[in-house]
Amino acid sequence: MSGPERADPAAGDTAPPLHRFDVDRRDLLKLLGGGMLFCLARAPEAGAQESGRAVGGEKPKELSAWLHIDKDGKITAFTGKVEVGQNIRTSLAQQVAEELGVAVASVAMVMGDTDRTPFDMGTFGSRTTREMAPFLRAVAASAREGLIDAAAKLWSVDRAGLSIKNGRVVSPSGKSASFGELTRGEELVATVDERSALTPATTWRIAGQTVPKIQGRDFVTGAHRYSSDLTRPGMLHGKILRPPSFRARIAGADGTKAAAMPGVEVVIDGDFIGVAAPDPGTARRAVDAITVKWTEKPDQPSDATIFEYLKSNARPPEAGAAAADPAVAQALATAPIRLKQTYTVAYIAHAPLEPRAAVAEWERGKLTVWTGTQRPFAVRDQLAETFRIPRESVRVIVPDTGSAYGGKHQGDAAVEAARLAKSADKPVKVVWSREEEFTWAYFRPAGVIEVATGATGDGAITAWDFHNYNSGPAAIETPYEVAHKTVRYHPVESPLRQGSYRALAAT
């Protein structure tokens, strides 16, 4: 299960991309299906929400979500959120089903597909249930009212007497029409105020109830296809040659022996060395056959010295930062009770059950990648930037993924697979090993936290001096009222890649 985590730039959320390549610019082909389309317009005073249509790479000012009902009555809801083990595919389908008065099984969820779903910042921070669920309920409620209006018009009756039951609009006289019959041949657009009346929670029959997990049998029987299970016609298997140490750089490389192996494509591009081969075993042997001369960075901190390193390598305060309050030191010195302690937090690997994996395919100038990520639109943009192509020329599709814990905000495997696929001119799959996950994925930041406090004999805190080195500024303020306090976050140039992590970035 992927629980709360936070995208925290100050804690190194944007771990530096591993590679960047030059390719030609591409054209866009984007298709949208027909039928009944419902767009949700944002109420001006409504709260912030991460989902919406992307405009020029900026955070959208409006939110959009789609609900499609085809001529056969099939209901499809779209969201940029992704399923990474928290079961939101089921819970979001319940919200839509509740407002439309249909069974959960009648609602198909399309999730995390950058060509088919609305823009979404990502699946993090426990925002899906709090914000996306009521958002989709409002869309479904609008669809319900639109279907009733369509039936009233068709039958020339007062809409007040019509109701929804089991995917049909029903009249008091017994006349009824299925959703598909009402939408056949029409494409209706309805703009809905987010303040639209929703079904009260006290009368819920589907939302908030215990229901079987959607597609749950596929997971327990092994029928579900994760990114590492996917195949494409003519697909090759990729393997990356990793450096012998952190921050090592390539001084020279020879891939002649590997390239001589049948069906092997070798790519040596800047700091990137990888192969694509007909099978994983050949890929491993080809990587082992490449000879590389490395320039390694000496005197890197060890596990024994990492906390000393973080403390001594803190960046100086930015210009204009407030100076330390001398009253804090004075209050500490005169306090009857004084306590001081240093705490350390190690780098922690996210260790998702499913390692990073991606399948990449270039076709007629468009790049399509299947990968497990919490932020499909961010990975789309990362791929576009890496290969210097328009974002419209990249499609990212996220199969339901085996956990993340804040560790899959980026598209490392996606970039690697796309680079190999570009060179081989064939689809390529890259699956990280567990060893690669523990070594080359970004980590939860390590930290040093120093706290000094003064108090009176009755326990009132009079002074608070708090310093966090490297592990982030979120939630570091003391919850107590203190007359004299200093609370500071000290950023550090981390020796390891670090980024978002579980627990809302609060150490």
Coordinates of C-alpha atoms in Angstrom, one line a residue:
M1 CA 0.0 0.0 0.0
S2 CA 1.2 3.5 -0.8
G3 CA 0.4 5.8 2.0
P4 CA 0.9 9.5 2.6
E5 CA 4.0 11.1 1.3
R6 CA 5.0 14.5 0.3
A7 CA 6.7 16.0 -2.8
D8 CA 9.1 18.2 -0.9
P9 CA 11.5 20.2 -3.2
A10 CA 13.5 21.4 -0.2
A11 CA 14.2 17.8 0.7
G12 CA 15.4 17.1 -2.8
D13 CA 12.1 16.1 -4.4
T14 CA 13.6 16.7 -7.9
A15 CA 16.4 14.2 -7.8
P16 CA 18.6 15.1 -10.7
P17 CA 17.8 13.2 -13.9
L18 CA 20.3 10.6 -14.8
H19 CA 20.6 11.2 -18.6
R20 CA 19.7 13.6 -21.3
F21 CA 19.8 12.9 -25.1
D22 CA 19.4 14.7 -28.4
V23 CA 16.7 13.6 -30.8
D24 CA 14.6 15.2 -33.5
R25 CA 11.3 17.0 -32.8
R26 CA 8.1 14.9 -33.3
D27 CA 4.6 15.5 -34.4
L28 CA 1.5 14.9 -32.3
L29 CA -1.5 12.5 -32.9
K30 CA -4.0 12.6 -30.1
L31 CA -7.4 11.0 -30.4
L32 CA -10.5 11.5 -28.1
G33 CA -13.5 9.2 -28.2
G34 CA -17.1 10.4 -28.9
G35 CA -20.3 10.0 -26.8
M36 CA -21.6 12.0 -23.9
L37 CA -18.8 14.1 -22.4
F38 CA -19.0 16.0 -19.1
C39 CA -16.5 18.6 -18.1
L40 CA -16.3 19.9 -14.6
A41 CA -15.7 23.7 -14.2
R42 CA -14.2 24.9 -11.0
A43 CA -16.3 26.8 -8.5
P44 CA -14.4 30.1 -7.9
E45 CA -14.4 29.7 -4.1
A46 CA -13.6 25.9 -4.0
G47 CA -10.5 24.6 -2.4
A48 CA -7.3 23.8 -4.2
Q49 CA -7.1 20.5 -6.1
E50 CA -4.2 19.0 -8.0
S51 CA -6.1 17.7 -11.0
G52 CA -6.9 19.7 -14.1
R53 CA -6.0 20.4 -17.7
A54 CA -2.3 21.2 -18.2
V55 CA -1.7 24.5 -20.0
G56 CA 1.8 25.2 -21.2
G57 CA 3.4 23.3 -18.4
E58 CA 2.0 25.6 -15.8
K59 CA -0.3 24.5 -12.9
P60 CA -3.8 24.7 -14.4
K61 CA -6.2 27.2 -12.9
E62 CA -9.2 25.1 -13.6
L63 CA -9.9 21.4 -12.9
S64 CA -11.2 19.0 -15.5
A65 CA -12.5 15.4 -15.3
W66 CA -14.3 13.3 -17.8
L67 CA -17.2 10.8 -17.7
H68 CA -18.0 9.0 -20.9
I69 CA -21.2 7.0 -21.6
D70 CA -21.2 5.2 -24.9
K71 CA -24.2 4.0 -27.0
D72 CA -24.2 0.7 -25.3
G73 CA -24.4 2.3 -21.9
K74 CA -20.8 1.6 -20.9
I75 CA -19.7 4.1 -18.2
T76 CA -16.0 5.1 -18.2
A77 CA -14.5 7.6 -15.7
F78 CA -11.2 9.2 -16.3
T79 CA -8.6 10.4 -13.7
G80 CA -4.9 11.2 -13.8
K81 CA -4.5 9.4 -10.5
V82 CA -2.8 6.1 -10.5
E83 CA -3.3 2.8 -8.6
V84 CA -0.2 1.9 -6.6
G85 CA -1.8 -0.5 -4.1
Q86 CA -4.1 1.8 -2.2
N87 CA -7.2 0.5 -3.9
I88 CA -8.4 3.9 -5.3
R89 CA -9.5 2.2 -8.5
T90 CA -12.3 0.7 -6.4
S91 CA -13.0 3.7 -4.2
L92 CA -13.2 6.2 -7.0
A93 CA -15.5 3.8 -9.0
Q94 CA -17.7 3.6 -5.9
Q95 CA -18.1 7.4 -5.9
V96 CA -19.1 7.5 -9.6
A97 CA -21.5 4.5 -9.2
E98 CA -23.2 6.1 -6.2
E99 CA -24.2 9.3 -8.0
L100 CA -25.3 7.4 -11.2
G101 CA -27.2 4.7 -9.3
V102 CA -25.4 1.8 -10.9
A103 CA -23.3 -1.1 -9.6
V104 CA -19.6 -0.6 -9.1
A105 CA -18.9 -3.2 -11.7
S106 CA -20.6 -1.0 -14.3
V107 CA -18.0 1.7 -14.0
A108 CA -14.6 1.3 -15.8
M109 CA -11.8 3.6 -14.5
V110 CA -9.2 4.8 -16.9
M111 CA -6.3 6.0 -14.8
G112 CA -2.9 7.5 -15.4
D113 CA -2.8 7.7 -19.2
T114 CA -1.5 11.0 -20.4
D115 CA -3.3 10.8 -23.7
R116 CA -6.7 9.9 -22.2
T117 CA -7.0 11.4 -18.7
P118 CA -7.0 14.9 -17.4
F119 CA -3.7 16.4 -16.2
D120 CA -2.9 15.6 -12.6
M121 CA 0.0 16.6 -10.4
G122 CA 0.4 13.2 -9.1
T123 CA -0.8 10.6 -6.6
F124 CA 0.8 11.7 -3.3
G125 CA -0.1 13.4 -0.1
S126 CA -3.3 11.4 0.6
R127 CA -5.2 13.8 -1.8
T128 CA -7.1 11.3 -3.9
T129 CA -9.9 10.4 -1.4
R130 CA -10.0 14.0 0.0
E131 CA -10.1 15.8 -3.3
M132 CA -10.5 13.6 -6.4
A133 CA -13.3 11.5 -4.9
P134 CA -15.8 14.4 -4.4
F135 CA -14.6 15.9 -7.7
L136 CA -15.6 12.8 -9.6
R137 CA -18.9 12.6 -7.6
A138 CA -19.8 16.1 -8.8
V139 CA -19.2 15.0 -12.4
A140 CA -21.3 11.9 -12.0
A141 CA -24.1 13.9 -10.4
S142 CA -24.0 16.2 -13.4
A143 CA -24.3 13.3 -15.7
R144 CA -27.2 11.9 -13.7
E145 CA -29.1 15.2 -14.0
G146 CA -28.2 15.4 -17.7
L147 CA -29.6 12.0 -18.4
I148 CA -32.9 12.8 -16.6
D149 CA -33.2 16.0 -18.6
A150 CA -32.6 14.0 -21.8
A151 CA -35.3 11.5 -20.9
A152 CA -37.8 14.3 -19.9
K153 CA -37.3 15.9 -23.3
L154 CA -37.6 12.6 -25.1
W155 CA -40.9 11.7 -23.4
S156 CA -42.2 15.3 -23.0
V157 CA -42.7 14.8 -19.3
D158 CA -41.9 16.7 -16.1
R159 CA -38.4 15.7 -15.0
A160 CA -39.4 15.9 -11.4
G161 CA -41.1 12.6 -11.6
L162 CA -38.2 10.7 -13.2
S163 CA -35.6 8.7 -11.3
I164 CA -32.5 6.6 -11.9
K165 CA -32.4 2.9 -11.3
N166 CA -29.9 0.3 -12.4
G167 CA -28.5 2.2 -15.4
R168 CA -31.9 3.4 -16.6
V169 CA -34.1 6.5 -16.3
V170 CA -37.5 5.4 -15.1
S171 CA -40.9 7.3 -15.2
P172 CA -43.8 6.8 -12.9
S173 CA -45.8 5.3 -15.7
G174 CA -43.2 2.5 -16.1
K175 CA -41.5 3.9 -19.2
S176 CA -37.8 3.6 -19.1
A177 CA -34.6 4.1 -21.1
S178 CA -31.1 2.9 -20.6
F179 CA -28.2 5.4 -20.4
G180 CA -27.0 4.1 -23.7
E181 CA -30.4 4.7 -25.4
L182 CA -30.3 8.3 -24.1
T183 CA -26.8 9.1 -25.3
R184 CA -27.0 7.2 -28.7
G185 CA -26.0 9.5 -31.5
E186 CA -25.5 12.5 -29.3
E187 CA -22.5 14.3 -27.9
L188 CA -23.5 16.5 -25.0
V189 CA -21.3 18.9 -23.0
A190 CA -22.4 20.0 -19.6
T191 CA -20.4 22.4 -17.4
V192 CA -21.0 21.7 -13.7
D193 CA -20.6 23.9 -10.7
E194 CA -18.6 22.0 -8.1
R195 CA -21.3 23.0 -5.6
S196 CA -23.8 20.8 -7.4
A197 CA -26.1 18.8 -5.0
L198 CA -24.5 15.4 -4.2
T199 CA -26.1 12.4 -2.7
P200 CA -26.0 12.8 1.1
A201 CA -23.6 10.4 2.8
T202 CA -26.4 9.3 5.1
T203 CA -28.2 7.7 2.1
W204 CA -25.2 6.1 0.4
R205 CA -25.7 2.6 -0.8
I206 CA -22.4 2.1 -2.7
A207 CA -19.9 4.8 -1.7
G208 CA -18.3 4.2 1.7
Q209 CA -19.4 0.6 1.8
T210 CA -17.3 -2.6 1.7
V211 CA -17.1 -4.0 -1.8
P212 CA -14.8 -6.5 -3.5
K213 CA -11.6 -4.9 -5.0
I214 CA -12.1 -4.2 -8.7
Q215 CA -10.0 -6.7 -10.7
G216 CA -8.9 -8.2 -7.3
R217 CA -8.9 -11.7 -8.7
D218 CA -6.4 -10.7 -11.3
F219 CA -3.9 -9.8 -8.6
V220 CA -4.3 -12.9 -6.5
T221 CA -4.1 -15.2 -9.4
G222 CA -1.2 -13.5 -11.2
A223 CA -3.3 -12.5 -14.2
H224 CA -2.6 -8.8 -13.7
R225 CA 0.2 -7.5 -16.0
Y226 CA 2.6 -5.2 -14.3
S227 CA 5.0 -3.1 -16.3
S228 CA 7.7 -5.8 -16.0
D229 CA 5.2 -8.3 -17.5
L230 CA 4.3 -6.4 -20.6
T231 CA 5.5 -7.3 -24.1
R232 CA 5.4 -5.7 -27.4
P233 CA 5.9 -7.1 -30.9
G234 CA 9.7 -7.4 -31.6
M235 CA 10.5 -6.2 -28.1
L236 CA 14.1 -6.4 -26.8
H237 CA 15.3 -6.5 -23.2
G238 CA 17.5 -3.7 -21.9
K239 CA 20.2 -3.6 -19.3
I240 CA 22.2 -0.6 -18.0
L241 CA 25.8 -0.6 -17.1
R242 CA 26.0 1.1 -13.7
P243 CA 29.1 2.9 -12.3
P244 CA 31.3 1.2 -9.7
S245 CA 30.7 4.1 -7.2
F246 CA 28.5 7.2 -6.8
R247 CA 29.4 10.1 -9.0
A248 CA 31.9 8.1 -11.1
R249 CA 32.3 9.4 -14.6
I250 CA 33.1 7.6 -17.9
A251 CA 36.7 8.3 -19.1
G252 CA 36.4 5.8 -22.0
A253 CA 34.4 2.8 -23.1
D254 CA 34.6 -0.1 -25.6
G255 CA 31.5 -2.0 -26.5
T256 CA 32.9 -3.9 -29.5
K257 CA 32.6 -7.3 -27.9
A258 CA 29.1 -6.7 -26.8
A259 CA 28.0 -5.4 -30.2
A260 CA 29.3 -8.5 -31.8
M261 CA 26.8 -10.7 -30.0
P262 CA 23.8 -11.7 -32.1
G263 CA 20.9 -9.3 -31.9
V264 CA 22.6 -6.9 -29.4
E265 CA 22.4 -3.1 -29.7
V266 CA 25.0 -1.2 -27.7
V267 CA 24.4 2.5 -26.7
I268 CA 27.3 4.6 -25.4
D269 CA 26.0 8.2 -25.0
G270 CA 27.7 10.5 -22.6
D271 CA 27.3 9.0 -19.1
F272 CA 24.9 6.4 -20.4
I273 CA 25.9 2.9 -21.3
G274 CA 23.3 0.3 -22.0
V275 CA 22.4 -2.6 -24.2
A276 CA 19.3 -4.1 -25.8
A277 CA 19.2 -7.8 -26.5
P278 CA 16.8 -10.5 -27.5
D279 CA 16.5 -11.8 -23.9
P280 CA 17.5 -10.8 -20.4
G281 CA 20.4 -13.3 -20.1
T282 CA 22.0 -12.0 -23.3
A283 CA 21.6 -8.5 -22.1
R284 CA 23.4 -9.2 -18.9
R285 CA 26.3 -11.0 -20.7
A286 CA 26.5 -8.1 -23.2
V287 CA 26.8 -5.5 -20.3
D288 CA 29.6 -7.6 -18.8
A289 CA 31.5 -7.7 -22.1
I290 CA 31.7 -3.8 -22.2
T291 CA 35.0 -2.4 -20.9
V292 CA 34.9 1.0 -19.2
K293 CA 37.5 3.3 -17.8
W294 CA 36.0 5.2 -14.9
T295 CA 37.0 8.4 -13.2
E296 CA 35.9 8.0 -9.6
K297 CA 35.4 10.7 -7.0
P298 CA 37.6 9.9 -4.0
D299 CA 37.0 10.7 -0.3
Q300 CA 33.2 10.4 -0.4
P301 CA 31.5 10.2 3.0
S302 CA 31.0 6.7 4.4
D303 CA 28.2 5.4 6.6
A304 CA 30.4 6.3 9.6
T305 CA 30.9 9.9 8.5
I306 CA 27.7 10.8 6.7
F307 CA 26.1 12.8 9.6
E308 CA 29.3 14.7 10.2
Y309 CA 29.4 15.4 6.5
L310 CA 25.8 16.7 6.5
K311 CA 26.4 19.0 9.4
S312 CA 29.6 20.5 8.0
N313 CA 28.4 20.9 4.4
A314 CA 25.2 22.9 5.1
R315 CA 24.7 25.7 2.6
P316 CA 25.1 29.2 4.0
P317 CA 21.9 31.1 4.8
E318 CA 20.4 32.9 1.8
A319 CA 20.7 36.6 1.5
G320 CA 18.1 38.4 3.6
A321 CA 17.6 35.4 5.9
A322 CA 16.7 36.5 9.5
A323 CA 19.7 36.4 11.9
A324 CA 19.6 34.2 14.9
D325 CA 17.7 35.8 17.8
P326 CA 20.2 36.5 20.7
A327 CA 17.3 36.3 23.1
V328 CA 17.1 32.5 22.5
A329 CA 20.7 32.0 23.7
Q330 CA 20.0 34.2 26.7
A331 CA 16.8 32.3 27.5
L332 CA 18.6 29.0 27.3
A333 CA 21.5 30.2 29.5
T334 CA 19.1 31.3 32.2
A335 CA 16.6 28.5 32.1
P336 CA 16.3 26.4 35.3
I337 CA 16.0 23.3 33.2
R338 CA 18.0 22.7 30.1
L339 CA 17.9 19.8 27.7
K340 CA 20.0 19.2 24.5
Q341 CA 20.0 16.3 22.1
T342 CA 21.1 15.4 18.6
Y343 CA 19.0 13.0 16.4
T344 CA 20.1 11.4 13.2
V345 CA 18.0 9.9 10.3
A346 CA 19.7 7.5 7.9
Y347 CA 19.1 7.5 4.1
I348 CA 16.3 5.0 3.6
A349 CA 15.4 3.1 0.4
H350 CA 11.7 3.1 -0.5
A351 CA 11.8 -0.6 -1.3
P352 CA 8.5 -0.9 -3.3
L353 CA 7.4 -4.5 -3.9
E354 CA 7.6 -3.8 -7.7
P355 CA 11.0 -2.5 -8.7
R356 CA 11.2 0.2 -11.4
A357 CA 10.3 -1.1 -14.8
A358 CA 9.3 0.4 -18.2
V359 CA 8.5 -0.6 -21.7
A360 CA 9.2 2.0 -24.4
E361 CA 8.2 2.1 -28.0
W362 CA 8.8 4.8 -30.7
E363 CA 6.3 4.7 -33.5
R364 CA 6.0 7.3 -36.3
G365 CA 7.8 9.9 -34.1
K366 CA 5.7 9.3 -31.0
L367 CA 7.1 7.8 -27.8
T368 CA 4.8 5.6 -25.7
V369 CA 6.0 4.3 -22.3
W370 CA 4.4 1.9 -20.0
T371 CA 5.8 2.4 -16.5
G372 CA 4.9 2.4 -12.8
T373 CA 5.0 6.0 -11.5
Q374 CA 3.1 8.2 -9.2
R375 CA 3.3 11.1 -11.6
P376 CA 2.6 10.1 -15.2
F377 CA 2.4 13.7 -16.4
A378 CA 5.7 14.6 -14.8
V379 CA 7.3 11.6 -16.3
R380 CA 5.9 12.6 -19.7
D381 CA 7.5 16.0 -19.3
Q382 CA 10.7 14.5 -18.1
L383 CA 10.9 12.3 -21.3
A384 CA 10.0 15.3 -23.5
E385 CA 12.8 17.4 -21.9
T386 CA 15.3 14.5 -22.0
F387 CA 14.8 13.8 -25.7
R388 CA 14.0 17.5 -26.6
I389 CA 10.7 16.7 -28.2
P390 CA 7.2 18.3 -27.6
R391 CA 5.3 16.8 -24.7
E392 CA 2.5 16.0 -27.1
S393 CA 4.8 13.5 -28.7
V394 CA 5.0 11.5 -25.5
R395 CA 2.4 9.2 -24.0
V396 CA 2.9 7.7 -20.5
I397 CA 0.6 4.8 -19.4
V398 CA 0.7 3.5 -15.9
P399 CA -0.5 0.0 -15.3
D400 CA -1.7 -0.7 -11.7
T401 CA 1.6 -0.6 -9.9
G402 CA 3.1 -2.6 -6.9
S403 CA 3.6 0.2 -4.4
A404 CA 5.7 3.4 -4.4
Y405 CA 5.9 5.1 -1.0
G406 CA 6.9 8.4 -2.5
G407 CA 9.8 6.6 -4.4
K408 CA 8.3 6.6 -7.9
H409 CA 7.9 10.3 -8.7
Q410 CA 10.5 10.1 -11.5
G411 CA 10.9 8.1 -14.7
D412 CA 14.4 6.6 -14.5
A413 CA 13.5 3.3 -16.1
A414 CA 11.3 5.1 -18.6
V415 CA 14.2 7.3 -19.8
E416 CA 16.5 4.3 -20.0
A417 CA 14.1 2.1 -22.0
A418 CA 13.2 5.0 -24.3
R419 CA 16.9 5.7 -25.1
L420 CA 17.6 2.1 -25.9
A421 CA 14.4 1.8 -27.9
K422 CA 15.4 4.9 -29.9
S423 CA 18.7 3.4 -30.9
A424 CA 17.4 -0.1 -31.5
D425 CA 14.3 1.1 -33.4
K426 CA 12.4 -1.6 -31.5
P427 CA 10.4 -1.6 -28.3
V428 CA 12.6 -2.2 -25.3
K429 CA 11.8 -3.3 -21.7
V430 CA 14.0 -2.3 -18.8
V431 CA 13.4 -3.9 -15.4
W432 CA 15.6 -2.8 -12.4
S433 CA 17.0 -5.5 -10.1
R434 CA 16.5 -5.3 -6.4
E435 CA 20.2 -4.4 -6.1
E436 CA 19.6 -1.4 -8.5
E437 CA 16.6 -0.3 -6.5
F438 CA 18.7 -0.2 -3.3
T439 CA 21.7 1.5 -4.9
W440 CA 20.6 3.8 -7.7
A441 CA 17.0 4.9 -6.9
Y442 CA 16.7 8.1 -5.0
F443 CA 16.4 7.8 -1.2
R444 CA 14.5 9.3 1.6
P445 CA 16.9 12.1 2.8
A446 CA 19.3 11.5 5.7
G447 CA 19.3 14.2 8.3
V448 CA 20.8 15.6 11.5
I449 CA 18.4 17.3 13.9
E450 CA 19.8 19.3 16.8
V451 CA 17.4 20.5 19.6
A452 CA 18.1 22.6 22.6
T453 CA 15.5 23.7 25.0
G454 CA 15.0 25.6 28.3
A455 CA 12.1 25.3 30.7
T456 CA 10.9 26.5 34.1
G457 CA 10.5 24.2 37.0
D458 CA 6.8 23.7 36.3
G459 CA 7.5 22.6 32.7
A460 CA 6.8 25.8 30.8
I461 CA 9.1 25.9 27.7
T462 CA 11.0 29.2 27.7
A463 CA 13.5 28.6 24.9
W464 CA 13.6 26.4 21.8
D465 CA 16.6 26.1 19.4
F466 CA 15.9 23.6 16.6
H467 CA 18.1 22.9 13.5
N468 CA 17.4 20.3 10.8
Y469 CA 20.2 19.5 8.4
N470 CA 19.1 18.1 5.0
S471 CA 16.0 16.1 5.8
G472 CA 13.5 18.8 5.0
P473 CA 11.6 21.9 6.3
A474 CA 8.1 20.4 6.5
A475 CA 6.5 20.4 9.9
I476 CA 9.6 21.4 11.9
E477 CA 7.9 24.2 13.8
T478 CA 7.3 23.3 17.5
P479 CA 3.6 22.9 18.4
Y480 CA 4.1 24.7 21.7
E481 CA 3.9 28.4 22.4
V482 CA 7.5 29.5 23.2
A483 CA 8.5 33.0 23.9
H484 CA 12.0 32.7 22.4
K485 CA 12.7 30.2 19.6
T486 CA 14.8 29.5 16.6
V487 CA 13.7 26.9 14.0
R488 CA 15.8 26.5 11.0
Y489 CA 16.2 24.1 8.0
H490 CA 19.8 23.8 6.6
P491 CA 19.9 22.5 3.1
V492 CA 22.9 20.3 2.1
E493 CA 24.3 19.2 -1.2
S494 CA 23.5 15.5 -0.6
P495 CA 26.1 13.0 -1.7
L496 CA 23.3 10.6 -2.7
R497 CA 20.2 11.1 -4.8
Q498 CA 17.3 11.9 -2.5
G499 CA 13.6 12.9 -3.0
S500 CA 10.1 12.5 -1.8
Y501 CA 9.2 10.0 0.9
R502 CA 6.4 8.6 3.0
A503 CA 5.1 10.4 6.1
L504 CA 4.5 13.9 4.5
A505 CA 8.2 14.8 4.6
A506 CA 8.0 15.5 8.4
T507 CA 11.0 14.2 10.2

